Short mmCIF file of C-alpha atoms in Angstrom, two decimals:
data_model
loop_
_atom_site.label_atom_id
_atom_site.label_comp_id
_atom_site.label_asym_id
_atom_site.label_seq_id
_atom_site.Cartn_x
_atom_site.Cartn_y
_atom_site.Cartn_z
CA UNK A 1 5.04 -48.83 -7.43
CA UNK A 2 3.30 -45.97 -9.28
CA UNK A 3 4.89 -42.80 -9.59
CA UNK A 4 3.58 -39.52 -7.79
CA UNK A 5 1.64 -37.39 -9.84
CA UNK A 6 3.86 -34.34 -10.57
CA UNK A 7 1.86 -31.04 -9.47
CA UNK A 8 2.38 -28.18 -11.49
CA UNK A 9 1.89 -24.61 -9.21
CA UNK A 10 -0.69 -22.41 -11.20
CA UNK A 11 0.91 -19.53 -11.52
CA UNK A 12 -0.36 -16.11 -12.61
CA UNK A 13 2.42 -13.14 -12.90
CA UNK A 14 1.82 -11.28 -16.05
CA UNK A 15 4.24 -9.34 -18.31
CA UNK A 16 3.64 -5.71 -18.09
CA UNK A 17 3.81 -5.85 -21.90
CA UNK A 18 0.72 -7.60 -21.96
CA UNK A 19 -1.36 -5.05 -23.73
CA UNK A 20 -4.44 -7.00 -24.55
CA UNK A 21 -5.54 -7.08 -21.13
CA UNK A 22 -7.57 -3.70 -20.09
CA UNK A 23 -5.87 -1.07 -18.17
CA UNK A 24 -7.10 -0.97 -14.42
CA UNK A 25 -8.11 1.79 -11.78
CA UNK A 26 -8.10 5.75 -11.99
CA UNK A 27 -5.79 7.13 -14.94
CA UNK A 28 -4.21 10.48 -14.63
CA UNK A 29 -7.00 12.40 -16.90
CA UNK A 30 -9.52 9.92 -13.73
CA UNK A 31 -7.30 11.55 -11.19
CA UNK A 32 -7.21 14.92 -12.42
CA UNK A 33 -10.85 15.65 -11.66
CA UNK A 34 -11.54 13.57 -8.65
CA UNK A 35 -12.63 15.69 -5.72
CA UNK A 36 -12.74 16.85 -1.83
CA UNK A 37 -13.86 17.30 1.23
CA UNK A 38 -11.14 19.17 2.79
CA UNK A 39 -9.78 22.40 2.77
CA UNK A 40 -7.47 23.05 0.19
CA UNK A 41 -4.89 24.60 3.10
CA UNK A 42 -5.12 21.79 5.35
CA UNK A 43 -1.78 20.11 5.16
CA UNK A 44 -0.30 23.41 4.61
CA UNK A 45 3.26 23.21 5.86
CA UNK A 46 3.19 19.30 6.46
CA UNK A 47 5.41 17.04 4.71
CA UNK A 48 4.77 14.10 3.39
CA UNK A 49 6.99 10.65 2.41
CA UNK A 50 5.00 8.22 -0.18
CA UNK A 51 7.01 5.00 -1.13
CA UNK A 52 5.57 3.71 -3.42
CA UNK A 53 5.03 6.83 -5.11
CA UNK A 54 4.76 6.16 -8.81
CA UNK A 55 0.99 4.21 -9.26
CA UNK A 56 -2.06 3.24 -7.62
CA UNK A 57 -2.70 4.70 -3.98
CA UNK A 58 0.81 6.48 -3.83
CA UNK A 59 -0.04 8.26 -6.83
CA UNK A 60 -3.28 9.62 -5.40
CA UNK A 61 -1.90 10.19 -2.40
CA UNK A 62 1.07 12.79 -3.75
CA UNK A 63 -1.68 14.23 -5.37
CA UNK A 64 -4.08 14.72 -2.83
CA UNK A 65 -1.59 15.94 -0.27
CA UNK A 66 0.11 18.71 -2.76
CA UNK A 67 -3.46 19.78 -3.38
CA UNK A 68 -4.22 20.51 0.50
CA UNK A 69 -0.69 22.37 0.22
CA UNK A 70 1.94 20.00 1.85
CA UNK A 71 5.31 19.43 0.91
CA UNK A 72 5.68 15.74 -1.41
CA UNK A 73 8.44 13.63 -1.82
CA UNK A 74 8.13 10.15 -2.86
CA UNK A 75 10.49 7.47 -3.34
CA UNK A 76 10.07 3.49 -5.20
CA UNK A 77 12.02 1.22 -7.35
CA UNK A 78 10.79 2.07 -10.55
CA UNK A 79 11.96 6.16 -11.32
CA UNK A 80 10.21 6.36 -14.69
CA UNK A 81 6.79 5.41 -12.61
CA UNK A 82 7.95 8.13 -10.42
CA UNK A 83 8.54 10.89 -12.84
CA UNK A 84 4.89 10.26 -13.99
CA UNK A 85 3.39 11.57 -10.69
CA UNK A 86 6.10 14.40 -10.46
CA UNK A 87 4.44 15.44 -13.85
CA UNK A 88 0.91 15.12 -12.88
CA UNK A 89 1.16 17.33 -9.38
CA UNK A 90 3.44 19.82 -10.86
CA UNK A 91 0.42 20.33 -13.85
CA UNK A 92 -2.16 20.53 -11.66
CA UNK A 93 -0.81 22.04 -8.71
CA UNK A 94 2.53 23.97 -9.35
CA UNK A 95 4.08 21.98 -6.81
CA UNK A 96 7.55 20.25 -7.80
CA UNK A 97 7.51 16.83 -5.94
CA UNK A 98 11.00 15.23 -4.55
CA UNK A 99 11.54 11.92 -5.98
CA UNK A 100 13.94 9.68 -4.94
CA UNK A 101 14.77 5.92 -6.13
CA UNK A 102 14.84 3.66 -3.17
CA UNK A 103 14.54 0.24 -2.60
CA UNK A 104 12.79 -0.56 0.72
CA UNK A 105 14.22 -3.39 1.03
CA UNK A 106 17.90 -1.84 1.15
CA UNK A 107 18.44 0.04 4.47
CA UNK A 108 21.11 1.80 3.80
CA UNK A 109 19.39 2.89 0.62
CA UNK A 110 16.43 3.86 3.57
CA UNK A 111 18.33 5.48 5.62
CA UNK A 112 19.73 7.74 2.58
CA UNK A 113 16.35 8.33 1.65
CA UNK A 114 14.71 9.45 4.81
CA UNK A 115 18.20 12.01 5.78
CA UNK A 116 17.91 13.45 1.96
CA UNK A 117 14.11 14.41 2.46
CA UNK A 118 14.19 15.58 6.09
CA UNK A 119 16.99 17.68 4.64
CA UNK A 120 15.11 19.19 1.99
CA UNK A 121 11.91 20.12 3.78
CA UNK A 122 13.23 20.29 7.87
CA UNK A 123 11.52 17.52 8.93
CA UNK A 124 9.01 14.65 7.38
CA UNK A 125 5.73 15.27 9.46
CA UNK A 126 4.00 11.96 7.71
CA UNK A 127 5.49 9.18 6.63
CA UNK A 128 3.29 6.97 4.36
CA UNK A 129 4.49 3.50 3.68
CA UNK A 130 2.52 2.41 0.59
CA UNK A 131 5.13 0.60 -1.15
CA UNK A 132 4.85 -3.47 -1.09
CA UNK A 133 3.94 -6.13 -3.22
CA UNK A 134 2.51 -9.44 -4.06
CA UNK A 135 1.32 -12.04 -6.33
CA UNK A 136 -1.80 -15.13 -6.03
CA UNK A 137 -0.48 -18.38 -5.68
CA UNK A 138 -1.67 -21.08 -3.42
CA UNK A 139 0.49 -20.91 -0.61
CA UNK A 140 1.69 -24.85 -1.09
CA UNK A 141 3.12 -23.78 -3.84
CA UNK A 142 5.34 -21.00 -3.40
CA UNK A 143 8.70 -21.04 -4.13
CA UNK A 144 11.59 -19.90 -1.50
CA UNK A 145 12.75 -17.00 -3.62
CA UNK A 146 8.98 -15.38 -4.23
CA UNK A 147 8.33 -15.92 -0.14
CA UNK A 148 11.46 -14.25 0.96
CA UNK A 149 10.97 -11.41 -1.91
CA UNK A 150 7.05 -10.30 -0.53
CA UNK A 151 7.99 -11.08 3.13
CA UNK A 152 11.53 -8.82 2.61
CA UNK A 153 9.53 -5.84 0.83
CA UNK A 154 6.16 -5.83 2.41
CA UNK A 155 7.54 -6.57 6.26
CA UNK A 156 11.39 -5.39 6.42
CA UNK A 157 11.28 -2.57 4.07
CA UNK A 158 8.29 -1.27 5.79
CA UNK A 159 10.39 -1.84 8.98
CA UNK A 160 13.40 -0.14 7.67
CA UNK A 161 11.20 2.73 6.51
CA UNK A 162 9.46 3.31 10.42
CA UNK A 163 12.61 2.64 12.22
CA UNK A 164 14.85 5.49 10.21
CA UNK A 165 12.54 8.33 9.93
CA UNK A 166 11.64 7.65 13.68
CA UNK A 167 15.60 7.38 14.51
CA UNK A 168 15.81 10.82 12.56
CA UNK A 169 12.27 12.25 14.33
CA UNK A 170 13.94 11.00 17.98
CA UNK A 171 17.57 12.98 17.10
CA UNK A 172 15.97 15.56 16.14
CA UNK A 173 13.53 16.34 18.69
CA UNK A 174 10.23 16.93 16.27
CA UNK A 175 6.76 15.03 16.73
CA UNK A 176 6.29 12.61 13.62
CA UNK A 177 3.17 10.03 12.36
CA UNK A 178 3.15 7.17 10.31
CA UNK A 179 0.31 5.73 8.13
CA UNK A 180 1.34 2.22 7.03
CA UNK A 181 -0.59 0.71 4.57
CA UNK A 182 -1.51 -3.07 5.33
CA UNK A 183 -4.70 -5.74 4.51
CA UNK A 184 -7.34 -6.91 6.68
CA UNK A 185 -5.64 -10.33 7.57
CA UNK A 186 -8.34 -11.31 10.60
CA UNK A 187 -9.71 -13.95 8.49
CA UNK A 188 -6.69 -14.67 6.77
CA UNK A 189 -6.21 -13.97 3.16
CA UNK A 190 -6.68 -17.55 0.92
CA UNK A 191 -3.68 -17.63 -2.64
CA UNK A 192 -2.09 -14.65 -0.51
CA UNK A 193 -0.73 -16.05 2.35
CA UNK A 194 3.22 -14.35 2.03
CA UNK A 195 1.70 -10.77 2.52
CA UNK A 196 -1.07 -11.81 4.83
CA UNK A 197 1.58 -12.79 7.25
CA UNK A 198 3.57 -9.60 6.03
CA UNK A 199 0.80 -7.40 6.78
CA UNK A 200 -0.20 -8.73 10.04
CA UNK A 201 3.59 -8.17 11.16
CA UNK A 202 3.30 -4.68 9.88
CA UNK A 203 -0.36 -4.21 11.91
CA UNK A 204 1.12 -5.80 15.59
CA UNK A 205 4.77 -4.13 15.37
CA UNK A 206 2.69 -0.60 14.09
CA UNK A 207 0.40 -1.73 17.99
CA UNK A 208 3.74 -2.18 19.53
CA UNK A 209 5.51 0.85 18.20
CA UNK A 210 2.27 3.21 19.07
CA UNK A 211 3.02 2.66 22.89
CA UNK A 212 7.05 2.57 22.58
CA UNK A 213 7.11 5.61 20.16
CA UNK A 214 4.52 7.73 22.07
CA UNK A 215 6.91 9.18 24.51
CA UNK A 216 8.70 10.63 21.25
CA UNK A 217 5.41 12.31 20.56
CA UNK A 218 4.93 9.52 17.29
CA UNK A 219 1.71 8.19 16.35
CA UNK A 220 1.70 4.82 14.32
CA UNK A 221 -1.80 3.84 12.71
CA UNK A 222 -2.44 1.74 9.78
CA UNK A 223 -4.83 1.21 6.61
CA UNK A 224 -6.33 -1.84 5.73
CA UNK A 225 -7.57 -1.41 2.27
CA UNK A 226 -9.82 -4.41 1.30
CA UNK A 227 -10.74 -4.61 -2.79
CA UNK A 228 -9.11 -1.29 -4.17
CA UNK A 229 -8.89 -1.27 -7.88
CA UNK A 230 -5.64 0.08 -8.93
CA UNK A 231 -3.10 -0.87 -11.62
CA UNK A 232 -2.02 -3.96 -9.50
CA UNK A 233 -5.30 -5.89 -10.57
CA UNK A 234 -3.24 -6.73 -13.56
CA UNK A 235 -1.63 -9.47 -11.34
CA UNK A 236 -4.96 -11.19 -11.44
CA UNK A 237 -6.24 -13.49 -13.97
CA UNK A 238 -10.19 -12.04 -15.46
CA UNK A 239 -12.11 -14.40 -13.82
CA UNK A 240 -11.07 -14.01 -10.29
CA UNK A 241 -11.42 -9.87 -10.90
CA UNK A 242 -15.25 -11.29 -12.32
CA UNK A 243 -15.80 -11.64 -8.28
CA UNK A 244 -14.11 -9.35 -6.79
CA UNK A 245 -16.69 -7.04 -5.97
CA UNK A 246 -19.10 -9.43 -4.56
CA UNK A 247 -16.07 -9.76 -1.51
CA UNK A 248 -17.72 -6.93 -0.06
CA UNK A 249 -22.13 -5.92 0.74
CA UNK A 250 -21.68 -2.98 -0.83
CA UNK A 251 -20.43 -4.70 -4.25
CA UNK A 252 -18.08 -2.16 -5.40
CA UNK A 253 -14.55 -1.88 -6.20
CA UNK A 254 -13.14 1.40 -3.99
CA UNK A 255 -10.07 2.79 -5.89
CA UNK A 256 -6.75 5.03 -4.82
CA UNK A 257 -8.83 7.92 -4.03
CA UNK A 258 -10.66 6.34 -1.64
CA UNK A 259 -7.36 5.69 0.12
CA UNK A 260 -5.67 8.71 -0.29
CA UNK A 261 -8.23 10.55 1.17
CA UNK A 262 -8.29 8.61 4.77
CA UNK A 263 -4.46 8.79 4.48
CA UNK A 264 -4.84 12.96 4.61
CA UNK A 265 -7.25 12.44 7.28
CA UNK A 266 -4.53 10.56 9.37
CA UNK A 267 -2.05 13.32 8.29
CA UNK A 268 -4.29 15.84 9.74
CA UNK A 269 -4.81 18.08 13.09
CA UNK A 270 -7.99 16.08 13.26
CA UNK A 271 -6.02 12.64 13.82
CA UNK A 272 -4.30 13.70 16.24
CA UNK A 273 -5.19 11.43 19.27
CA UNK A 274 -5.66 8.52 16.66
CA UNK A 275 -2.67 6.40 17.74
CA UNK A 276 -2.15 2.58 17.04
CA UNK A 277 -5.18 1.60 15.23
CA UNK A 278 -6.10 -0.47 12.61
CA UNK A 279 -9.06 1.39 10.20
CA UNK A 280 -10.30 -0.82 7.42
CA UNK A 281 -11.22 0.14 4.55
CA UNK A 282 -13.34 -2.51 2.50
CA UNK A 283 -16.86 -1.90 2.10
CA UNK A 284 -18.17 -4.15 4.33
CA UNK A 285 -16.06 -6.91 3.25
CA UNK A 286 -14.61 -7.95 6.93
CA UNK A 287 -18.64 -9.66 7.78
CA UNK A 288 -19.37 -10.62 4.25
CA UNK A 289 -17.02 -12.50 1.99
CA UNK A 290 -13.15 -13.26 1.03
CA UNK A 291 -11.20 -12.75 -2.22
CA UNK A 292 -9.75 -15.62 -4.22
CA UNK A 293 -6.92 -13.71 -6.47
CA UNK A 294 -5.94 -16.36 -8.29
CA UNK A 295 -9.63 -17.76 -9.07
CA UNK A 296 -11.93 -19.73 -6.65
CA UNK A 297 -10.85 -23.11 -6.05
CA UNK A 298 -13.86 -25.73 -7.40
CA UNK A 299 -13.75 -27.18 -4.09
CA UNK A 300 -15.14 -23.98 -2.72
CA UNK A 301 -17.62 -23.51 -5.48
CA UNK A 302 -21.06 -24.00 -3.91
CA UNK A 303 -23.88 -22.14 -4.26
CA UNK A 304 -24.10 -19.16 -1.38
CA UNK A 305 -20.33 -18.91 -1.72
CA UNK A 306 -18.98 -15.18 -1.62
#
């Protein structure tokens, strides 16, 4: 009898010491001049939680909000990522920023986190849960360890996250709103199943908690960025970041900015009866195409293909 082929999972999870590949979305000198709409006073008073605090969309985020004048803390795993956006709002705004090292995944660590900032500033009037992670693989392939990991981070810490600061928001009698930042799962997402099933948890419990929470006076919406070029596009090999932008009609890449700015939107008087919805944010790419991170399979190489 012959023996079974042995299959050997195509992995992609590159070293961040990797310094021939380029660097990826808006750098702080990008950030520095990007511009906007709103008022510069119109999160005046607010304050706002970021996990995930130290890159990509978090980054922006702290930025953004200190520029419209709200209070910032942020939290993550990694505190030299988060001294970097400390830095860049204090030079630009004046602001100091609260950082605190958290993992999501640790409630207790949570818990700590939430209590230390609602401390500090009275109350958190946003909480933005942008922290998460993943890597392409086909989904046959996965091992136990990297399914648990994106599952624990992307769907309990997010949980932890929602369920303290609304504990805290509930005790103390004060109105609160959540932004939590997801995917657009409806058509599934192909070499990304662990945090498509992640993110739709995140999208039906935020559905759920809209209508339990609302007698609390807290809103729960999320953000379903679609392809938003950021420092995490290092996790992809070149040639699936070659198509990338054909995903989507428009046949751009959006980047942090773009994100940041419908988070302050959400944070603002103007969201205010926006309650347990689902915006996406992908140029189109819902009615147009899908994203293979780890590179198009050959069986799904035809012509007309997106």
């Amino acid at each position: 009898m012959n023996a079974t082929p042995k299959h050997e999972p195509k992995i992609f999870r590159p070293e961040d010491v990797d310094y021939e590949r380029p660097k990826r979305g808006l750098d702080e000198d990008d950030l520095r001049v990007q511009t906007t709409i709103y008022r510069g006073d119109m999160l005046a008073g607010k304050t706002l939680l970021v996990s995930g605090g130290g890159s990509g969309m978090g980054k922006a985020t702290a930025l953004l909000a200190a520029r419209l004048g709200a209070n910032v803390a942020i939290c993550g795993r990694d505190e030299a990522k988060l001294d970097t956006t400390v830095r860049l709002v204090k030079e630009e705004t004046g602001k100091s920023v609260l950082a605190l090292g958290t993992n999501i995944r640790d409630a207790e660590a949570v818990e700590a986190t939430i209590n230390r900032v609602s401390d500090e500033f009275g109350t958190i009037d946003t909480l933005v849960n942008n922290a998460g992670g993943q890597f392409p693989q086909d989904a046959i392939d996965f091992s136990r360890k990297g399914w648990l990991a994106v599952i624990d981070t992307n769907l309990n810490g997010t949980w932890w996250m929602m369920q303290e600061v609304a504990k805290r928001w509930r005790a103390d009698g004060k109105p609160g709103n959540i932004v939590n930042i997801v995917a657009n799962v409806e058509r599934g997402m192909p070499q990304a199943a662990h945090t498509c099933a992640a993110r739709a948890g995140v999208i039906y419990l935020s559905k759920t908690l809209a209508t339990e929470w609302a007698q609390w006076n807290i809103r729960v919406n999320c953000i379903g960025p679609g392809v938003i070029e950021t420092e995490g596009f290092r996790m992809y090999p070149e040639e699936a970041l070659a198509r990338f932008h054909k995903a989507n009609p428009m046949k751009q890449r959006g980047n942090a900015w773009d994100v940041a700015e419908m988070i302050a939107y959400l944070a603002s008087p103007a969201a205010r009866f926006v309650n347990g919805d689902l915006i996406i944010l992908d140029g189109g790419q819902a009615q147009w195409g899908v994203v293979w991170p780890a590179g198009m399979p050959d069986y799904f190489s035809e012509d007309g293909a997106a």
